[in-house]
Amino acid sequence: MSDMSRIKTFNLPDLGEGLTEGEILAWLVKVGDTIELNQPIVEVETAKAAVEIPAKWAGQVQAIHHPEGTTVEVGTPIIAIDTDPGAGPLDAPSTTATPTGDLPTPSAASLAAVEVAPAEGMIEPGLIGGAAPGGRTAVLVGYGPRTTAAKRRPRKGAVPAQAEAPVTPAPVAPQPVTPEPARTGNGGPVTGGLVLAKPPVRKLAKDLGVDLSTLTGSGPLGSITREDVQRAASGSVAAAEPVAVTSTATSAASFGADREQRIPVKGVRKLTAENMSRSAFTAPHVTEFLTVDVTRAMKALERLRGRREWRDVRVSPLLLVAKAVLLAVKRHPMVNSTWAGDEIVIKEYVNLGIAAATERGLIVPNVKDAGRLSLRELADALNGLVQTAKSGRTSPADMSGGTLTITNVGVFGVDTGTPILPPGESAILAFGAVREMPWVHKGKVKARQVTTLGLSFDHRIIDGELGSKFLRDIGDFLADPEAALLAWT
């Protein structure tokens, strides 16, 4: 078997629902490991879930192309596997594997074919492909560094370069060349190259009269921080105006980029933002509210928990809300539908979504064909769904195909809300907190268990009458579950 046929490159697969990229959370193998077929090799976070990807081949790991924390597109090579390691060592190092030990001496022809990268400093600042801090040039595997000019706004006061005139690098002289001093944000010369400092730090230095070029930065990559400027200013505070300096420093310390946190939008957060924006500005939302006395429903739950066959099952008010929604859908099928442009698709199955807040963001897994389940089966399905979501192991399949959703905002102590429809669904119910409140019951004011429901629906499909009747039926079930079951089933 040839070396080329032995080395198999594993590309990031499409994990479902047309996902385009994923972030490598953790590698479960390392270079040199022997792996088996279908052995999990990497954990990847997509826009919907964190999943472990199994190996397509057995063999030995030759190379890992992307480190943990890297976001790669679907179809990008992520790992190389030698499928026949017992056949002996590879004849020559390949582009997908980096063997350890001494490398063979390259031939003259191979050296001639290599394009030598320019020495550090030969690429002008602002060109993509220039040396990164530490002398590295960061490029993807299989791609050379780009030397196209980066688009950047010119600095204030800078002289624009002439695009017509090619720049010829000056020959390197044996003696050091002293360049013309550049200027910092406060007007001082830069004696050791470009001074690294954030705009708020430069402004503070200008206000305090500190020359940044005279400071040694203590920040990342030698950058100058606010503390460096303030320490330098404290040494010459007697020569400055104390009142003005103190006032300016206090004002500058109140705001600034160094007191801001920037979080990359990716994964679940990115998908949620896209879906909510698309839904909010596509489907005309209407939200109605209903406050319900659920005292009888809470008592029914207590009796259910006391039954022998239910003692090992976690029973929550959400179970009765889910059952109420499923029964109301049978009475009003149009609610369980999708707007498809020139037609409305009414679905005879209910994939009941349950919005869940996780460490990775909001996800909405769903119970498939929930209307066919018994109450006990529905309880088991809901409990399993919630536990899987909390552990971060919800699969993309569990989050696809939802037809109607419940969001239980009551667990956060919130009375209700105006939820946004998941794309492709026509209704979503917000279930608020159950509270003990004064309520008129049988002509007297008594303390009763009360909750508020909020139903958002797509007004293209569901008009006010249908939405009101659907919400009323859910409330009727929660007000008296036993009577509703007898009447509707």
XYZ file of C-alpha atoms in Angstrom:
489
model
C 0.000 0.000 0.000
C 1.390 3.410 -0.976
C 1.885 6.192 1.533
C -0.813 8.272 -0.138
C -3.408 5.526 0.179
C -2.400 4.817 3.776
C -2.962 8.365 4.999
C -6.647 9.258 5.267
C -7.678 12.834 5.911
C -10.798 13.240 8.041
C -12.840 16.347 7.247
C -15.275 18.017 9.632
C -18.643 16.492 8.678
C -22.008 18.215 8.372
C -23.639 17.288 11.673
C -27.139 18.076 10.486
C -29.525 20.936 9.646
C -27.071 22.449 7.138
C -24.521 23.552 9.732
C -21.568 25.352 8.172
C -18.960 25.416 10.944
C -18.016 24.072 14.352
C -15.632 24.889 17.184
C -13.164 22.240 18.329
C -13.761 21.979 22.073
C -11.411 19.107 22.919
C -9.268 16.542 21.162
C -9.813 13.078 22.627
C -6.697 11.677 20.920
C -3.171 12.893 20.214
C -0.569 12.366 17.529
C 0.802 8.812 17.710
C -2.285 7.291 19.354
C -3.698 4.093 17.920
C -7.445 4.425 17.423
C -10.282 2.081 16.561
C -13.136 2.410 14.109
C -15.943 4.629 15.514
C -13.820 5.650 18.505
C -14.642 9.252 19.568
C -11.712 11.404 18.514
C -12.878 15.010 18.947
C -15.602 17.000 20.687
C -17.049 19.743 18.488
C -19.513 22.478 19.383
C -21.814 23.427 16.557
C -24.485 26.093 16.524
C -26.848 23.574 18.087
C -24.973 21.139 20.324
C -21.661 19.800 21.569
C -21.095 16.389 19.991
C -18.351 13.778 19.921
C -17.294 12.749 16.418
C -16.175 9.143 15.887
C -13.289 8.016 13.684
C -14.144 6.792 10.187
C -11.074 4.544 10.105
C -8.928 2.554 12.491
C -5.212 3.313 12.550
C -2.673 5.703 14.015
C -3.076 9.468 14.355
C -0.484 11.165 12.141
C -1.462 14.828 12.456
C -3.990 17.119 14.093
C -4.543 20.136 11.887
C -6.408 22.512 14.217
C -5.913 23.118 17.958
C -8.666 23.275 20.555
C -10.678 26.482 20.434
C -10.435 26.790 16.651
C -13.600 27.312 14.586
C -13.430 25.419 11.290
C -15.819 25.151 8.382
C -17.596 21.952 7.419
C -15.432 19.982 4.977
C -12.149 21.288 6.396
C -9.480 18.616 7.155
C -9.071 18.280 10.912
C -7.034 15.091 11.411
C -4.887 12.656 9.399
C -4.919 8.910 10.137
C -2.478 6.229 8.978
C -4.815 3.317 8.230
C -1.974 0.755 7.969
C 0.650 1.600 10.592
C 1.862 -2.022 10.609
C 3.196 -1.635 7.074
C 6.228 0.189 8.366
C 7.352 3.805 8.517
C 6.333 6.240 5.843
C 8.861 6.846 3.073
C 8.823 10.618 3.435
C 7.030 13.186 5.531
C 3.684 14.180 4.044
C 1.858 17.474 4.234
C -0.673 15.925 6.582
C 1.714 14.277 9.017
C 4.730 15.525 10.946
C 6.788 12.528 12.122
C 9.177 12.909 15.007
C 12.907 12.335 14.833
C 15.497 13.465 12.300
C 14.128 14.592 8.973
C 15.721 13.340 5.704
C 17.926 15.764 3.814
C 15.844 17.452 1.100
C 17.002 17.210 -2.504
C 18.259 20.182 -4.507
C 15.177 20.046 -6.708
C 12.835 20.200 -3.736
C 14.767 23.117 -2.279
C 14.554 24.966 -5.579
C 10.791 24.531 -5.600
C 10.418 26.071 -2.179
C 9.443 29.718 -2.119
C 11.529 31.285 0.623
C 9.542 33.618 2.851
C 10.998 37.125 3.127
C 12.980 37.930 6.215
C 11.168 39.462 9.129
C 10.778 43.179 8.547
C 10.835 42.893 4.745
C 7.029 42.789 4.588
C 5.578 46.194 5.185
C 3.396 46.715 8.257
C -0.266 46.276 7.400
C 0.313 43.384 4.968
C -1.488 40.158 5.708
C 1.141 37.447 5.987
C 3.627 39.579 7.880
C 5.353 38.231 10.927
C 3.119 37.820 13.963
C 4.392 38.493 17.507
C 7.116 35.997 18.338
C 8.220 35.639 14.720
C 5.354 33.336 13.681
C 3.246 33.619 10.559
C -0.187 32.148 11.328
C -1.684 30.369 8.318
C -4.058 27.450 7.805
C -2.616 24.070 6.881
C -2.317 23.822 3.112
C -2.435 27.576 2.543
C 0.463 30.000 2.199
C 0.589 33.418 3.812
C -1.207 36.183 1.961
C 0.674 39.318 1.068
C -2.258 41.449 0.039
C -2.603 44.813 1.663
C -5.003 44.900 4.586
C -7.734 47.519 4.364
C -7.266 49.899 7.245
C -8.332 53.446 7.963
C -5.322 55.817 7.823
C -4.154 57.318 11.059
C -5.028 60.954 11.611
C -2.301 63.077 10.148
C -0.640 60.178 8.307
C 0.561 60.744 4.729
C -1.202 58.359 2.294
C 1.074 56.009 0.382
C 1.334 56.389 -3.374
C -0.152 53.266 -4.920
C 1.481 53.922 -8.296
C 5.047 53.940 -7.043
C 6.400 50.468 -6.219
C 8.324 50.293 -2.992
C 11.778 48.761 -3.252
C 13.221 47.620 0.074
C 16.503 49.285 0.943
C 19.494 46.935 1.168
C 20.412 45.860 4.649
C 23.480 47.723 5.854
C 25.932 46.060 8.203
C 25.610 48.890 10.709
C 22.317 49.608 12.528
C 20.098 52.162 10.843
C 18.417 54.763 12.976
C 14.993 55.519 11.493
C 13.262 58.849 11.768
C 11.409 58.890 15.098
C 7.719 58.146 14.797
C 5.216 60.015 16.893
C 2.943 58.625 19.592
C -0.594 59.738 20.365
C 0.717 62.338 22.812
C 3.226 63.797 20.379
C 6.321 62.095 21.817
C 8.806 60.167 19.690
C 8.853 56.385 19.566
C 12.389 55.308 20.307
C 12.032 51.536 20.151
C 9.472 51.013 17.403
C 5.711 51.344 17.550
C 4.380 51.856 21.073
C 1.647 49.382 21.947
C -1.114 51.126 23.889
C -4.881 51.288 23.691
C -6.537 54.594 22.706
C -7.805 55.293 26.263
C -4.287 54.753 27.585
C -2.869 57.127 24.987
C -5.444 59.756 25.933
C -4.617 59.346 29.620
C -0.914 59.720 28.846
C -1.591 62.880 26.873
C -3.708 64.335 29.686
C -1.037 63.524 32.288
C 1.837 64.680 30.124
C 3.529 61.265 30.039
C 5.729 60.341 27.087
C 4.764 56.780 26.157
C 8.060 56.159 24.383
C 9.896 56.414 27.704
C 7.850 53.669 29.353
C 8.306 49.908 29.491
C 4.933 48.225 29.095
C 3.764 45.556 31.539
C 0.750 44.428 29.479
C 0.395 41.668 26.904
C 3.133 41.707 24.243
C 4.768 44.590 26.101
C 1.819 46.930 25.704
C 1.551 49.942 27.986
C -1.306 49.848 30.459
C -3.170 52.530 32.405
C -1.231 51.537 35.534
C 2.107 52.086 33.740
C 1.042 55.622 32.806
C -0.247 56.419 36.281
C 2.964 55.159 37.915
C 5.012 57.351 35.577
C 2.776 60.343 36.286
C 3.080 59.902 40.058
C 6.837 60.548 39.840
C 6.312 63.991 38.317
C 3.070 64.932 40.037
C 4.719 67.845 41.784
C 5.458 69.489 38.442
C 1.892 68.998 37.214
C -1.316 70.620 38.321
C -2.653 68.256 41.001
C -6.289 69.321 40.798
C -6.513 69.105 37.019
C -4.637 65.808 36.878
C -6.784 64.176 39.519
C -9.977 65.338 37.849
C -8.879 64.110 34.417
C -7.647 60.773 35.707
C -10.865 60.169 37.589
C -12.936 61.031 34.537
C -10.851 58.806 32.253
C -11.071 55.885 34.685
C -14.876 55.900 34.558
C -15.119 54.795 30.937
C -12.909 53.064 28.416
C -12.278 49.934 26.389
C -10.012 48.508 29.095
C -13.098 48.168 31.316
C -15.190 46.447 28.668
C -15.508 42.758 27.900
C -16.008 41.513 24.358
C -17.515 38.054 23.891
C -17.314 36.456 20.430
C -20.756 35.591 19.048
C -20.577 31.975 17.955
C -22.121 28.553 18.446
C -25.534 28.426 20.103
C -25.556 32.174 20.792
C -24.973 32.968 17.122
C -27.681 30.577 15.913
C -30.164 31.882 18.500
C -29.522 35.478 17.439
C -30.021 34.625 13.767
C -33.200 32.633 14.419
C -34.765 35.206 16.727
C -33.992 38.087 14.368
C -35.403 36.211 11.403
C -38.548 35.197 13.296
C -39.186 38.581 14.902
C -39.022 40.431 11.581
C -40.758 37.775 9.465
C -43.749 36.470 11.432
C -46.185 39.103 12.745
C -46.295 38.286 16.457
C -49.331 38.651 18.701
C -49.186 37.824 22.427
C -52.165 37.174 24.719
C -52.160 36.596 28.468
C -54.321 34.557 30.798
C -54.119 34.345 34.595
C -55.339 31.016 35.960
C -56.143 29.552 39.369
C -54.148 26.299 39.258
C -54.819 25.167 42.836
C -56.647 22.028 41.690
C -53.855 21.181 39.251
C -51.244 21.442 42.042
C -53.352 19.160 44.252
C -53.662 16.687 41.365
C -49.866 16.633 41.070
C -49.536 15.828 44.784
C -51.958 12.927 44.437
C -50.066 11.712 41.370
C -46.738 11.781 43.231
C -48.276 9.691 45.993
C -49.254 6.828 43.704
C -47.002 3.790 43.884
C -46.200 3.654 40.150
C -45.201 7.353 40.119
C -42.972 7.491 43.189
C -39.731 7.183 41.197
C -40.755 9.797 38.613
C -39.998 13.503 38.868
C -43.358 15.237 38.459
C -43.445 19.010 37.932
C -46.137 21.520 36.914
C -44.526 21.569 33.447
C -45.885 18.053 32.893
C -49.480 19.235 33.267
C -48.835 22.291 31.097
C -47.432 20.036 28.356
C -50.445 17.747 28.604
C -52.774 20.752 28.431
C -51.043 22.017 25.278
C -51.245 18.604 23.583
C -54.962 18.264 24.323
C -55.642 21.829 23.148
C -53.813 21.125 19.865
C -56.178 18.227 19.187
C -59.090 20.651 19.580
C -57.421 23.370 17.448
C -55.091 21.692 14.881
C -54.372 24.931 12.987
C -52.180 26.068 15.879
C -49.719 23.266 15.062
C -48.834 24.488 11.581
C -46.198 26.250 9.485
C -46.376 29.168 7.078
C -44.938 27.981 3.735
C -45.341 31.058 1.560
C -48.283 30.198 -0.670
C -49.719 27.552 1.665
C -50.148 26.628 5.329
C -48.864 23.202 6.370
C -50.909 21.673 9.219
C -48.957 18.931 10.971
C -50.735 15.918 12.406
C -47.859 15.229 14.780
C -46.609 17.412 17.626
C -42.864 17.661 18.223
C -43.151 19.539 21.508
C -40.206 21.855 22.126
C -39.081 22.789 25.642
C -36.878 25.888 25.800
C -33.901 25.194 28.064
C -31.294 27.654 29.361
C -27.859 26.022 29.422
C -24.292 27.208 29.970
C -23.904 27.281 26.196
C -27.020 29.409 25.701
C -30.675 28.856 24.886
C -31.560 25.582 23.169
C -34.962 24.115 22.289
C -34.898 20.310 22.158
C -38.220 18.646 21.446
C -40.140 15.510 22.336
C -40.907 13.738 19.084
C -44.565 12.903 18.407
C -45.482 13.897 21.969
C -49.211 13.628 21.297
C -48.957 9.829 21.096
C -47.346 9.459 24.530
C -49.127 8.506 27.737
C -48.740 10.830 30.722
C -46.051 8.587 32.211
C -44.173 8.381 28.904
C -44.421 12.147 28.539
C -42.996 12.631 32.053
C -40.041 10.339 31.289
C -39.399 12.077 27.969
C -39.443 15.558 29.536
C -37.125 14.530 32.362
C -34.680 12.912 29.955
C -34.743 15.933 27.674
C -34.006 18.369 30.506
C -31.184 16.279 31.988
C -29.534 15.836 28.590
C -29.743 19.587 27.939
C -28.185 20.448 31.315
C -25.274 18.092 30.644
C -24.672 19.731 27.259
C -25.206 16.479 25.347
C -28.312 17.362 23.351
C -27.877 16.114 19.795
C -28.753 18.209 16.716
C -31.500 15.684 15.868
C -33.216 16.395 19.197
C -33.342 20.105 18.351
C -34.669 19.808 14.820
C -38.223 19.478 13.573
C -40.028 21.236 16.431
C -43.665 22.216 15.754
C -44.775 23.991 18.965
C -42.833 25.186 22.012
C -43.224 25.811 25.755
C -40.845 28.142 27.596
C -40.957 27.733 31.372
C -39.938 31.202 32.562
C -41.545 30.486 35.930
C -38.428 28.620 37.094
C -36.714 32.026 37.243
C -39.477 33.550 39.359
C -40.920 35.453 36.391
C -44.697 35.813 36.032
C -44.779 35.557 32.220
C -43.309 37.008 29.046
C -43.778 37.717 25.345
C -41.746 34.901 23.779
C -40.483 35.003 20.191
C -41.540 32.169 17.912
C -38.913 29.616 16.899
C -38.587 29.753 13.094
C -41.116 27.520 11.367
C -43.527 27.376 14.316
C -46.786 29.251 14.700
C -47.198 29.293 18.519
C -45.127 29.348 21.713
C -46.457 29.326 25.285
C -44.760 31.064 28.216
C -45.516 29.373 31.549
C -45.027 31.737 34.482
C -44.293 31.155 38.148
C -46.978 29.567 40.318
C -47.587 31.894 43.258
C -49.928 31.968 46.218
C -52.141 35.017 45.672
C -55.488 36.374 46.873
C -58.203 35.073 44.540
C -61.978 35.182 44.537
C -63.086 31.562 44.967
C -66.738 30.686 45.480
C -67.554 34.275 46.329
C -64.802 34.713 48.907
C -61.256 36.024 48.711
C -58.881 33.188 49.516
C -55.210 32.367 49.060
C -54.955 30.301 45.891
C -52.173 28.977 43.637
C -52.126 31.244 40.582
C -50.050 31.437 37.384
C -50.027 33.581 34.249
C -49.751 32.162 30.746
C -48.483 34.118 27.728
C -49.194 32.829 24.218
C -47.357 34.316 21.232
C -48.589 33.265 17.795
C -48.088 33.976 14.110
C -50.968 36.230 13.083
C -50.651 35.127 9.450
C -51.951 31.706 10.522
C -53.713 32.188 13.844
C -56.263 34.953 14.187
C -57.371 36.417 17.503
C -60.331 34.061 17.932
C -58.320 30.886 17.367
C -55.463 32.048 19.588
C -57.864 33.021 22.357
C -59.724 29.697 22.255
C -56.468 27.736 22.289
C -55.170 29.693 25.303
C -58.529 29.396 27.070
C -58.512 25.597 26.693
C -55.023 25.386 28.202
C -56.223 27.491 31.123
C -59.375 25.371 31.556
C -57.290 22.199 31.813
C -54.941 23.709 34.404
C -57.884 25.057 36.411
C -59.515 21.602 36.624
C -57.498 18.797 34.964
C -59.826 15.964 35.975
C -62.907 17.648 34.533
C -61.100 18.577 31.304
C -59.902 15.005 30.775
C -63.393 13.653 31.252
C -64.865 16.242 28.880
C -62.279 16.055 26.095
C -61.204 12.414 25.989
